[in-house]
């Protein structure tokens, strides 16, 4: 009997100890639920700790974390898994305060961000390095059929072929022609830029860097797109809140130069920039389209190199509000780009539309544009200016901190929104929402641009001012067409002055 009583007491004691232990663990986990959810010690048997420098990881909301790090969040990062991981070295984990509830621990003084495509069969190798061995690139390796690893390009599409010898020679010829006459080109262009920059938007002027000489709107067109450019000018006639007096057009041929001078617009043309056909491109990426991309590169390079902020845009745009006031809100941003809408790999990670973008004058932006100009052979080989800009922009952002903002898709809609967001354009047409501008891209060619612009009542040129009629009378009809829609007014006097193109109001 005594033995049985002793066993019973010991069992009760042991049961009480076990119950108390479980209760303590449950209470502790309940009070520190967040900590148990956030932190996981990387176990030794997973081979994740020994000699790797990383000791723990923190699970965080992916999009919130990326947004906290800056405004230059690539469009490719806006969709994806809900959670992300932050790997922590042991010294950071040990310093983390119990009251530190920030997404990124306060003890993190620097953080490297890698955005990697999540797909079957794709793994990720993270290697620590000595302090001076940090890399700003991601290298990709693929296992071949023999089981060996080899390096692969970050983008593997048929259009991304390497330039041939003939292509490199063509690009070198254009570059040599420009560089040999660069001082002469600058001497002729600079006075025109100074004249146009007198009309820098007052609100934007307050946000310019001290080294900037002013801000100008620039476009480059050939005669085949004259009607699109004049339609843009006319779109600005329906408000007195802004003007385009700081517009400079880089003319690709003599016809468009004559027509725009007759309409009293600032026009620049020089033989060193190249010779171009007058016809509009038939489709995206065709020979005429790619040839015009050289003028697109050179005009931006020249203006930026002379120290001016610039807003570049294609001719197929409409303005409802002055975009300068938007850019003025972010003086710390080097570049702004319309969201193209395409999500193909060759435009990753930012997917910038190269038909509407602003570049502030800085050393960083000058290096960026110099790199673009020297890479025209890739434009010829890839049949895309946008692909080159996308990759060079990502490299500039990583290598020397060129800041990037991708513009809101509703405030700055492109053709992607026109075709795939019908409710947005219904709100715009009903007068319930007013974006800054609209870019009629994402079309098969110019015929579609005209058709769609007319469908939504954004075509302002009268029927008599079709492109063929204007090119037959370039010295008179374009100016007459503008005056018919835009009567002389205080804000249009520069564009429509019928007396002298050299007489510029202050």
Short mmCIF file of C-alpha atoms in Angstrom, two decimals:
data_model
loop_
_atom_site.label_atom_id
_atom_site.label_comp_id
_atom_site.label_asym_id
_atom_site.label_seq_id
_atom_site.Cartn_x
_atom_site.Cartn_y
_atom_site.Cartn_z
CA UNK A 1 0.00 0.00 0.00
CA UNK A 2 2.82 2.38 0.93
CA UNK A 3 4.57 1.65 -2.38
CA UNK A 4 1.43 2.34 -4.41
CA UNK A 5 0.84 5.63 -2.61
CA UNK A 6 4.43 6.74 -3.30
CA UNK A 7 4.13 5.90 -7.02
CA UNK A 8 0.83 7.78 -7.22
CA UNK A 9 2.37 10.89 -5.67
CA UNK A 10 5.33 10.83 -8.03
CA UNK A 11 3.07 10.42 -11.07
CA UNK A 12 0.98 13.37 -9.89
CA UNK A 13 4.10 15.43 -9.37
CA UNK A 14 5.47 14.56 -12.80
CA UNK A 15 2.10 15.27 -14.40
CA UNK A 16 1.97 18.63 -12.66
CA UNK A 17 5.47 19.54 -13.84
CA UNK A 18 4.62 18.48 -17.43
CA UNK A 19 1.35 20.40 -17.37
CA UNK A 20 3.04 23.49 -15.97
CA UNK A 21 5.79 23.36 -18.62
CA UNK A 22 3.26 23.09 -21.45
CA UNK A 23 1.24 25.96 -19.98
CA UNK A 24 4.33 28.20 -19.76
CA UNK A 25 5.24 27.46 -23.39
CA UNK A 26 1.72 28.19 -24.60
CA UNK A 27 1.54 31.48 -22.70
CA UNK A 28 4.98 32.53 -23.97
CA UNK A 29 4.09 31.72 -27.56
CA UNK A 30 0.79 33.53 -27.21
CA UNK A 31 2.48 36.67 -25.97
CA UNK A 32 5.24 36.47 -28.58
CA UNK A 33 3.23 35.15 -31.50
CA UNK A 34 4.68 37.70 -33.90
CA UNK A 35 8.21 36.73 -33.00
CA UNK A 36 7.51 33.04 -33.59
CA UNK A 37 5.95 33.84 -36.95
CA UNK A 38 8.69 36.21 -38.08
CA UNK A 39 11.87 34.46 -37.06
CA UNK A 40 13.23 31.05 -37.94
CA UNK A 41 16.69 29.95 -36.88
CA UNK A 42 18.41 28.41 -39.89
CA UNK A 43 19.14 24.90 -38.71
CA UNK A 44 22.58 23.29 -38.85
CA UNK A 45 21.18 20.14 -40.43
CA UNK A 46 19.95 22.25 -43.36
CA UNK A 47 23.57 23.31 -44.00
CA UNK A 48 22.48 26.96 -43.95
CA UNK A 49 24.58 28.33 -41.09
CA UNK A 50 28.13 27.09 -41.12
CA UNK A 51 30.56 29.55 -42.73
CA UNK A 52 27.83 31.49 -44.58
CA UNK A 53 27.63 34.65 -42.40
CA UNK A 54 23.80 34.47 -42.32
CA UNK A 55 22.28 33.32 -39.02
CA UNK A 56 18.54 33.91 -39.28
CA UNK A 57 15.84 35.20 -41.56
CA UNK A 58 12.90 37.52 -41.13
CA UNK A 59 9.70 36.97 -43.11
CA UNK A 60 8.25 40.33 -44.22
CA UNK A 61 5.41 41.64 -46.45
CA UNK A 62 7.10 41.73 -49.87
CA UNK A 63 5.49 44.77 -51.51
CA UNK A 64 5.47 46.89 -48.33
CA UNK A 65 9.18 46.24 -47.84
CA UNK A 66 10.07 47.16 -51.43
CA UNK A 67 7.96 50.32 -51.29
CA UNK A 68 9.69 51.36 -48.06
CA UNK A 69 13.04 51.25 -49.82
CA UNK A 70 12.21 53.86 -52.44
CA UNK A 71 9.98 55.30 -55.17
CA UNK A 72 11.91 53.62 -57.99
CA UNK A 73 10.14 50.31 -57.49
CA UNK A 74 10.29 48.37 -60.76
CA UNK A 75 6.92 47.59 -62.29
CA UNK A 76 7.86 43.90 -62.32
CA UNK A 77 7.94 43.98 -58.51
CA UNK A 78 4.38 45.17 -58.05
CA UNK A 79 2.93 41.70 -58.52
CA UNK A 80 4.24 38.48 -57.03
CA UNK A 81 4.28 36.49 -53.77
CA UNK A 82 2.84 38.09 -50.64
CA UNK A 83 5.94 37.51 -48.52
CA UNK A 84 9.71 38.01 -48.88
CA UNK A 85 12.76 37.11 -46.79
CA UNK A 86 15.39 39.28 -45.16
CA UNK A 87 18.52 37.37 -44.18
CA UNK A 88 20.20 38.67 -41.03
CA UNK A 89 23.79 38.22 -39.85
CA UNK A 90 24.15 37.17 -36.23
CA UNK A 91 25.32 40.58 -34.99
CA UNK A 92 22.18 42.28 -36.34
CA UNK A 93 19.89 39.66 -34.82
CA UNK A 94 21.54 40.06 -31.42
CA UNK A 95 21.14 43.87 -31.52
CA UNK A 96 17.47 43.83 -32.53
CA UNK A 97 15.38 45.51 -29.84
CA UNK A 98 12.20 43.82 -28.65
CA UNK A 99 10.39 47.11 -29.36
CA UNK A 100 11.64 47.28 -32.97
CA UNK A 101 8.51 46.50 -35.01
CA UNK A 102 9.72 47.99 -38.30
CA UNK A 103 9.50 45.88 -41.43
CA UNK A 104 13.25 46.25 -41.88
CA UNK A 105 15.10 46.11 -38.53
CA UNK A 106 16.59 49.40 -37.34
CA UNK A 107 19.95 47.69 -36.91
CA UNK A 108 20.18 47.12 -40.68
CA UNK A 109 22.39 49.98 -41.90
CA UNK A 110 22.44 48.71 -45.51
CA UNK A 111 20.31 46.22 -47.39
CA UNK A 112 20.89 44.56 -50.77
CA UNK A 113 17.73 43.83 -52.73
CA UNK A 114 17.43 41.02 -55.25
CA UNK A 115 14.20 40.52 -57.17
CA UNK A 116 14.32 37.09 -58.72
CA UNK A 117 11.74 35.40 -60.93
CA UNK A 118 10.02 32.57 -59.11
CA UNK A 119 9.64 29.65 -61.51
CA UNK A 120 9.99 25.85 -61.39
CA UNK A 121 13.56 24.64 -61.52
CA UNK A 122 15.07 28.06 -60.74
CA UNK A 123 17.23 28.18 -57.61
CA UNK A 124 19.04 31.03 -55.92
CA UNK A 125 22.63 31.06 -54.64
CA UNK A 126 23.42 33.73 -52.05
CA UNK A 127 27.10 34.23 -51.30
CA UNK A 128 28.68 36.53 -48.77
CA UNK A 129 31.90 38.30 -49.73
CA UNK A 130 34.76 40.34 -48.36
CA UNK A 131 33.92 44.06 -47.83
CA UNK A 132 35.49 45.05 -51.16
CA UNK A 133 34.04 42.17 -53.15
CA UNK A 134 30.42 43.29 -53.44
CA UNK A 135 28.77 42.78 -56.83
CA UNK A 136 26.03 44.91 -58.38
CA UNK A 137 25.08 42.29 -60.94
CA UNK A 138 23.15 39.05 -60.98
CA UNK A 139 24.74 36.34 -63.10
CA UNK A 140 22.59 33.56 -64.49
CA UNK A 141 23.80 30.01 -65.08
CA UNK A 142 21.96 27.18 -66.77
CA UNK A 143 22.58 23.45 -66.73
CA UNK A 144 22.98 22.06 -70.23
CA UNK A 145 22.08 18.59 -71.46
CA UNK A 146 25.48 17.25 -70.42
CA UNK A 147 24.87 18.46 -66.87
CA UNK A 148 27.45 21.27 -67.02
CA UNK A 149 26.77 24.87 -66.00
CA UNK A 150 27.24 27.76 -68.42
CA UNK A 151 26.49 31.50 -68.28
CA UNK A 152 23.38 32.75 -70.03
CA UNK A 153 22.19 36.21 -71.05
CA UNK A 154 19.67 37.91 -68.79
CA UNK A 155 17.41 38.09 -71.80
CA UNK A 156 17.13 35.46 -74.48
CA UNK A 157 14.75 36.52 -77.23
CA UNK A 158 15.15 36.27 -80.97
CA UNK A 159 15.39 40.06 -81.38
CA UNK A 160 18.26 40.30 -78.91
CA UNK A 161 20.93 39.11 -81.36
CA UNK A 162 24.38 40.61 -81.35
CA UNK A 163 25.15 43.37 -83.92
CA UNK A 164 26.79 42.18 -87.12
CA UNK A 165 29.91 43.76 -88.62
CA UNK A 166 27.80 45.77 -91.05
CA UNK A 167 25.52 46.99 -88.25
CA UNK A 168 28.49 48.12 -86.15
CA UNK A 169 29.95 49.92 -89.16
CA UNK A 170 26.65 51.75 -89.77
CA UNK A 171 26.48 52.89 -86.14
CA UNK A 172 30.14 53.94 -86.15
CA UNK A 173 29.63 56.00 -89.32
CA UNK A 174 26.76 57.93 -87.73
CA UNK A 175 28.71 58.47 -84.51
CA UNK A 176 31.80 59.69 -86.42
CA UNK A 177 29.69 62.17 -88.41
CA UNK A 178 28.17 63.58 -85.22
CA UNK A 179 31.37 63.76 -83.16
CA UNK A 180 33.34 65.40 -85.96
CA UNK A 181 30.81 68.26 -86.03
CA UNK A 182 29.81 68.26 -82.36
CA UNK A 183 31.23 71.70 -81.54
CA UNK A 184 29.44 73.18 -84.54
CA UNK A 185 26.17 71.47 -83.63
CA UNK A 186 26.39 72.69 -80.02
CA UNK A 187 27.15 76.24 -81.14
CA UNK A 188 23.98 76.33 -83.25
CA UNK A 189 21.73 74.48 -80.83
CA UNK A 190 22.68 76.26 -77.58
CA UNK A 191 21.17 79.69 -78.43
CA UNK A 192 17.89 78.00 -79.40
CA UNK A 193 17.82 76.09 -76.11
CA UNK A 194 18.48 79.26 -74.13
CA UNK A 195 15.67 81.01 -75.98
CA UNK A 196 13.19 78.17 -75.35
CA UNK A 197 14.28 77.71 -71.73
CA UNK A 198 13.19 81.27 -70.94
CA UNK A 199 9.72 79.73 -70.93
CA UNK A 200 10.52 77.05 -68.36
CA UNK A 201 7.42 76.26 -66.35
CA UNK A 202 7.59 78.50 -63.22
CA UNK A 203 6.54 75.74 -60.82
CA UNK A 204 9.03 73.29 -62.27
CA UNK A 205 11.80 75.89 -62.15
CA UNK A 206 11.65 75.83 -58.34
CA UNK A 207 12.55 72.12 -58.37
CA UNK A 208 15.52 72.33 -60.75
CA UNK A 209 19.04 71.55 -59.54
CA UNK A 210 21.36 74.54 -59.26
CA UNK A 211 23.41 73.34 -62.24
CA UNK A 212 20.40 73.15 -64.60
CA UNK A 213 20.14 75.86 -67.27
CA UNK A 214 16.37 75.47 -67.71
CA UNK A 215 13.80 72.94 -68.88
CA UNK A 216 12.64 72.31 -72.43
CA UNK A 217 10.15 70.04 -74.18
CA UNK A 218 11.75 68.24 -77.13
CA UNK A 219 10.39 66.14 -79.97
CA UNK A 220 11.89 64.69 -83.14
CA UNK A 221 9.79 64.01 -86.24
CA UNK A 222 9.96 63.54 -89.98
CA UNK A 223 7.44 64.92 -92.46
CA UNK A 224 5.31 61.79 -92.27
CA UNK A 225 4.31 62.63 -88.69
CA UNK A 226 3.82 66.39 -89.11
CA UNK A 227 0.07 66.08 -88.59
CA UNK A 228 0.53 64.24 -85.28
CA UNK A 229 2.82 66.96 -83.97
CA UNK A 230 0.45 69.77 -84.97
CA UNK A 231 -2.44 67.85 -83.40
CA UNK A 232 -0.49 67.83 -80.13
CA UNK A 233 0.08 71.60 -80.35
CA UNK A 234 -3.63 72.10 -80.94
CA UNK A 235 -4.50 69.97 -77.91
CA UNK A 236 -2.85 72.60 -75.73
CA UNK A 237 -5.13 75.34 -77.12
CA UNK A 238 -8.07 74.31 -74.98
CA UNK A 239 -6.67 75.58 -71.70
CA UNK A 240 -5.05 78.83 -70.60
CA UNK A 241 -3.30 77.15 -67.69
CA UNK A 242 -0.17 76.11 -69.56
CA UNK A 243 1.64 76.46 -72.85
CA UNK A 244 4.34 74.76 -74.87
CA UNK A 245 6.49 77.78 -75.62
CA UNK A 246 9.58 75.84 -74.51
CA UNK A 247 9.07 73.24 -77.26
CA UNK A 248 11.98 72.50 -79.63
CA UNK A 249 11.42 70.15 -82.55
CA UNK A 250 14.36 68.28 -84.10
CA UNK A 251 13.43 68.03 -87.78
CA UNK A 252 14.45 64.92 -89.71
CA UNK A 253 14.00 66.43 -93.18
CA UNK A 254 13.70 69.71 -95.06
CA UNK A 255 9.93 69.51 -95.53
CA UNK A 256 9.09 69.33 -91.86
CA UNK A 257 11.69 72.02 -91.08
CA UNK A 258 10.03 74.41 -93.54
CA UNK A 259 6.53 73.64 -92.28
CA UNK A 260 7.35 74.14 -88.61
CA UNK A 261 9.30 77.33 -89.17
CA UNK A 262 6.27 78.67 -91.05
CA UNK A 263 4.18 77.81 -87.99
CA UNK A 264 6.74 79.68 -85.83
CA UNK A 265 7.88 76.75 -83.73
CA UNK A 266 11.45 76.36 -82.50
CA UNK A 267 13.06 73.97 -85.01
CA UNK A 268 16.56 72.51 -85.19
CA UNK A 269 18.13 70.54 -88.04
CA UNK A 270 21.77 69.77 -88.85
CA UNK A 271 23.32 67.40 -91.37
CA UNK A 272 25.57 65.92 -88.66
CA UNK A 273 22.52 64.36 -87.03
CA UNK A 274 21.90 62.18 -90.07
CA UNK A 275 19.67 61.89 -93.12
CA UNK A 276 16.20 60.40 -92.76
CA UNK A 277 13.34 59.50 -95.05
CA UNK A 278 10.22 61.64 -94.88
CA UNK A 279 7.69 58.79 -94.68
CA UNK A 280 6.20 57.69 -91.38
CA UNK A 281 7.11 54.24 -90.09
CA UNK A 282 4.65 51.61 -91.26
CA UNK A 283 4.93 49.56 -88.10
CA UNK A 284 6.83 49.27 -84.82
CA UNK A 285 10.39 48.08 -85.41
CA UNK A 286 10.50 48.48 -89.19
CA UNK A 287 13.56 49.95 -90.98
CA UNK A 288 12.24 53.52 -90.98
CA UNK A 289 11.29 53.26 -87.31
CA UNK A 290 14.77 52.06 -86.32
CA UNK A 291 16.54 54.71 -88.42
CA UNK A 292 14.58 57.46 -86.63
CA UNK A 293 15.79 56.10 -83.30
CA UNK A 294 19.23 57.59 -84.04
CA UNK A 295 17.69 61.06 -84.09
CA UNK A 296 15.81 60.18 -80.91
CA UNK A 297 19.10 59.29 -79.19
CA UNK A 298 21.05 62.27 -80.47
CA UNK A 299 18.52 64.99 -79.65
CA UNK A 300 18.26 63.83 -76.02
CA UNK A 301 22.05 63.47 -75.72
CA UNK A 302 22.69 66.98 -77.10
CA UNK A 303 20.16 68.77 -74.89
CA UNK A 304 21.18 66.89 -71.75
CA UNK A 305 24.88 67.36 -72.46
CA UNK A 306 24.41 71.14 -72.74
CA UNK A 307 23.02 71.20 -69.20
CA UNK A 308 19.23 71.45 -69.69
CA UNK A 309 16.46 69.40 -68.12
CA UNK A 310 14.34 67.86 -70.84
CA UNK A 311 10.95 66.28 -71.33
CA UNK A 312 11.05 64.11 -74.42
CA UNK A 313 7.84 62.94 -76.06
CA UNK A 314 6.68 61.34 -79.29
CA UNK A 315 4.28 63.19 -81.57
CA UNK A 316 1.26 60.99 -80.78
CA UNK A 317 0.47 62.58 -77.42
CA UNK A 318 -2.33 64.73 -76.01
CA UNK A 319 -2.00 66.97 -72.95
CA UNK A 320 -4.89 67.80 -70.62
CA UNK A 321 -2.75 69.25 -67.81
CA UNK A 322 0.81 70.47 -67.64
CA UNK A 323 3.01 67.53 -66.57
CA UNK A 324 5.69 69.95 -65.36
CA UNK A 325 3.71 70.56 -62.16
CA UNK A 326 3.81 66.85 -61.39
CA UNK A 327 7.57 66.56 -61.90
CA UNK A 328 8.11 69.61 -59.70
CA UNK A 329 6.89 67.61 -56.69
CA UNK A 330 9.90 65.27 -56.84
CA UNK A 331 13.13 67.29 -57.15
CA UNK A 332 15.16 64.32 -55.88
CA UNK A 333 14.24 62.07 -58.84
CA UNK A 334 16.62 62.03 -61.83
CA UNK A 335 14.31 60.44 -64.38
CA UNK A 336 10.57 59.85 -64.88
CA UNK A 337 9.17 57.35 -67.38
CA UNK A 338 5.70 56.52 -68.60
CA UNK A 339 4.77 52.91 -67.81
CA UNK A 340 4.77 51.13 -71.16
CA UNK A 341 2.40 48.40 -70.05
CA UNK A 342 4.40 45.64 -71.74
CA UNK A 343 5.81 43.05 -69.38
CA UNK A 344 8.13 41.13 -71.70
CA UNK A 345 11.58 40.23 -70.38
CA UNK A 346 13.56 42.52 -72.67
CA UNK A 347 11.97 45.62 -71.13
CA UNK A 348 12.45 44.47 -67.52
CA UNK A 349 12.70 45.45 -64.75
CA UNK A 350 11.24 48.98 -65.07
CA UNK A 351 9.32 48.65 -68.38
CA UNK A 352 9.78 52.32 -69.37
CA UNK A 353 7.94 53.78 -72.34
CA UNK A 354 10.45 55.75 -74.41
CA UNK A 355 7.80 58.00 -75.94
CA UNK A 356 7.36 60.13 -72.81
CA UNK A 357 10.06 60.69 -70.20
CA UNK A 358 11.77 63.46 -68.25
CA UNK A 359 15.51 63.61 -67.52
CA UNK A 360 17.03 66.15 -65.16
CA UNK A 361 20.49 67.50 -65.95
CA UNK A 362 23.12 65.85 -63.76
CA UNK A 363 26.40 64.02 -64.06
CA UNK A 364 24.54 60.73 -63.67
CA UNK A 365 22.10 61.49 -66.49
CA UNK A 366 24.92 62.63 -68.79
CA UNK A 367 26.76 59.34 -68.29
CA UNK A 368 23.50 57.49 -68.97
CA UNK A 369 22.82 59.30 -72.26
CA UNK A 370 26.43 58.95 -73.36
CA UNK A 371 26.14 55.18 -72.90
CA UNK A 372 22.93 55.10 -74.94
CA UNK A 373 24.44 57.08 -77.80
CA UNK A 374 27.41 54.73 -77.99
CA UNK A 375 25.14 51.68 -78.17
CA UNK A 376 23.15 52.48 -81.31
CA UNK A 377 24.40 49.28 -82.95
CA UNK A 378 22.24 47.39 -80.42
CA UNK A 379 19.19 49.42 -81.46
CA UNK A 380 19.80 48.37 -85.06
CA UNK A 381 20.33 44.73 -84.10
CA UNK A 382 17.42 44.51 -81.68
CA UNK A 383 15.11 46.77 -83.74
CA UNK A 384 14.16 48.53 -80.53
CA UNK A 385 15.27 51.74 -78.85
CA UNK A 386 13.10 50.80 -75.88
CA UNK A 387 14.95 47.53 -75.20
CA UNK A 388 18.30 49.33 -75.09
CA UNK A 389 16.97 52.07 -72.80
CA UNK A 390 15.37 49.50 -70.48
CA UNK A 391 18.60 47.59 -69.95
CA UNK A 392 20.84 50.66 -69.75
CA UNK A 393 18.45 52.29 -67.27
CA UNK A 394 18.57 49.26 -64.98
CA UNK A 395 22.38 49.24 -65.13
CA UNK A 396 22.63 52.99 -64.46
CA UNK A 397 20.29 52.67 -61.50
CA UNK A 398 22.42 49.90 -59.96
CA UNK A 399 25.88 51.12 -60.96
CA UNK A 400 25.79 54.81 -60.12
CA UNK A 401 22.45 55.53 -58.49
CA UNK A 402 20.45 57.11 -61.33
CA UNK A 403 17.02 57.39 -59.72
CA UNK A 404 13.93 56.23 -61.59
CA UNK A 405 10.22 56.84 -61.14
CA UNK A 406 7.70 54.95 -63.26
CA UNK A 407 4.66 57.18 -63.68
CA UNK A 408 1.20 56.19 -62.50
CA UNK A 409 -0.70 54.39 -65.27
CA UNK A 410 -3.91 56.35 -64.76
CA UNK A 411 -2.35 59.79 -64.37
CA UNK A 412 -0.18 59.16 -67.45
CA UNK A 413 -2.06 56.55 -69.53
CA UNK A 414 -0.61 54.92 -72.62
CA UNK A 415 -2.13 52.86 -75.41
CA UNK A 416 -2.13 49.83 -73.11
CA UNK A 417 -4.68 51.58 -70.88
CA UNK A 418 -6.66 52.73 -73.91
CA UNK A 419 -7.09 49.16 -75.12
CA UNK A 420 -7.37 47.33 -71.78
CA UNK A 421 -8.89 49.82 -69.32
CA UNK A 422 -12.09 51.00 -70.97
CA UNK A 423 -13.65 52.25 -67.68
CA UNK A 424 -10.75 54.70 -67.28
CA UNK A 425 -11.36 56.27 -70.70
CA UNK A 426 -15.10 56.35 -70.09
CA UNK A 427 -14.41 58.42 -66.96
CA UNK A 428 -12.08 60.69 -68.94
CA UNK A 429 -14.62 61.24 -71.73
CA UNK A 430 -17.39 61.89 -69.19
CA UNK A 431 -15.25 64.59 -67.56
CA UNK A 432 -15.04 62.71 -64.25
CA UNK A 433 -11.27 62.26 -64.33
CA UNK A 434 -8.48 64.28 -65.90
CA UNK A 435 -5.04 62.70 -66.44
CA UNK A 436 -2.00 64.77 -67.31
CA UNK A 437 -1.60 63.37 -70.79
CA UNK A 438 -2.26 60.39 -73.07
CA UNK A 439 0.14 58.53 -75.38
CA UNK A 440 -1.51 56.78 -78.34
CA UNK A 441 1.05 53.98 -78.56
CA UNK A 442 0.37 50.24 -78.71
CA UNK A 443 -0.81 50.47 -82.31
CA UNK A 444 0.15 48.61 -85.48
CA UNK A 445 1.06 51.86 -87.26
CA UNK A 446 0.10 55.45 -87.93
CA UNK A 447 -3.25 54.63 -89.55
CA UNK A 448 -4.42 53.06 -86.30
CA UNK A 449 -3.21 56.06 -84.30
CA UNK A 450 -5.35 58.41 -86.38
CA UNK A 451 -8.35 56.08 -86.24
CA UNK A 452 -8.29 55.72 -82.45
CA UNK A 453 -7.63 59.42 -81.77
CA UNK A 454 -10.63 60.34 -83.92
CA UNK A 455 -12.79 57.74 -82.19
CA UNK A 456 -12.31 59.47 -78.82
CA UNK A 457 -12.53 63.03 -80.19
CA UNK A 458 -8.84 63.75 -79.69
CA UNK A 459 -8.13 64.73 -83.29
CA UNK A 460 -8.19 68.51 -83.71
CA UNK A 461 -6.87 69.17 -87.22
CA UNK A 462 -9.62 70.06 -89.73
CA UNK A 463 -10.14 67.69 -92.72
CA UNK A 464 -8.43 70.03 -95.16
CA UNK A 465 -5.24 69.70 -93.12
CA UNK A 466 -4.47 66.09 -93.95
CA UNK A 467 -0.81 65.14 -94.19
CA UNK A 468 -0.62 65.01 -98.00
CA UNK A 469 -2.15 68.49 -98.38
CA UNK A 470 0.19 70.01 -95.80
CA UNK A 471 3.28 68.50 -97.41
CA UNK A 472 2.26 69.91 -100.79
CA UNK A 473 2.13 73.39 -99.22
CA UNK A 474 4.53 73.20 -96.25
CA UNK A 475 5.29 76.92 -96.19
CA UNK A 476 1.65 78.03 -95.78
CA UNK A 477 -0.91 75.34 -94.94
CA UNK A 478 0.45 74.00 -91.59
CA UNK A 479 0.50 77.51 -90.08
CA UNK A 480 -2.97 78.19 -91.47
CA UNK A 481 -4.29 74.94 -89.99
CA UNK A 482 -2.99 75.86 -86.54
CA UNK A 483 -4.48 79.36 -86.67
CA UNK A 484 -7.87 77.98 -87.67
CA UNK A 485 -8.14 76.10 -84.39
CA UNK A 486 -5.90 78.20 -82.16
CA UNK A 487 -6.67 81.93 -82.47
CA UNK A 488 -4.02 84.36 -81.30
CA UNK A 489 -4.08 84.72 -77.54
CA UNK A 490 -1.80 85.78 -74.74
CA UNK A 491 -0.49 82.26 -74.17
CA UNK A 492 -0.26 81.26 -77.84
CA UNK A 493 1.42 84.36 -79.25
CA UNK A 494 4.82 82.68 -79.46
CA UNK A 495 3.55 79.70 -81.44
CA UNK A 496 1.21 81.61 -83.71
CA UNK A 497 2.96 84.94 -84.16
CA UNK A 498 2.35 85.91 -87.77
CA UNK A 499 5.00 88.63 -87.90
CA UNK A 500 8.50 87.32 -87.23
CA UNK A 501 9.75 83.99 -85.89
CA UNK A 502 12.83 85.72 -84.49
CA UNK A 503 10.77 88.13 -82.40
CA UNK A 504 10.23 86.28 -79.15
CA UNK A 505 8.21 87.71 -76.26
CA UNK A 506 9.81 87.44 -72.84
#
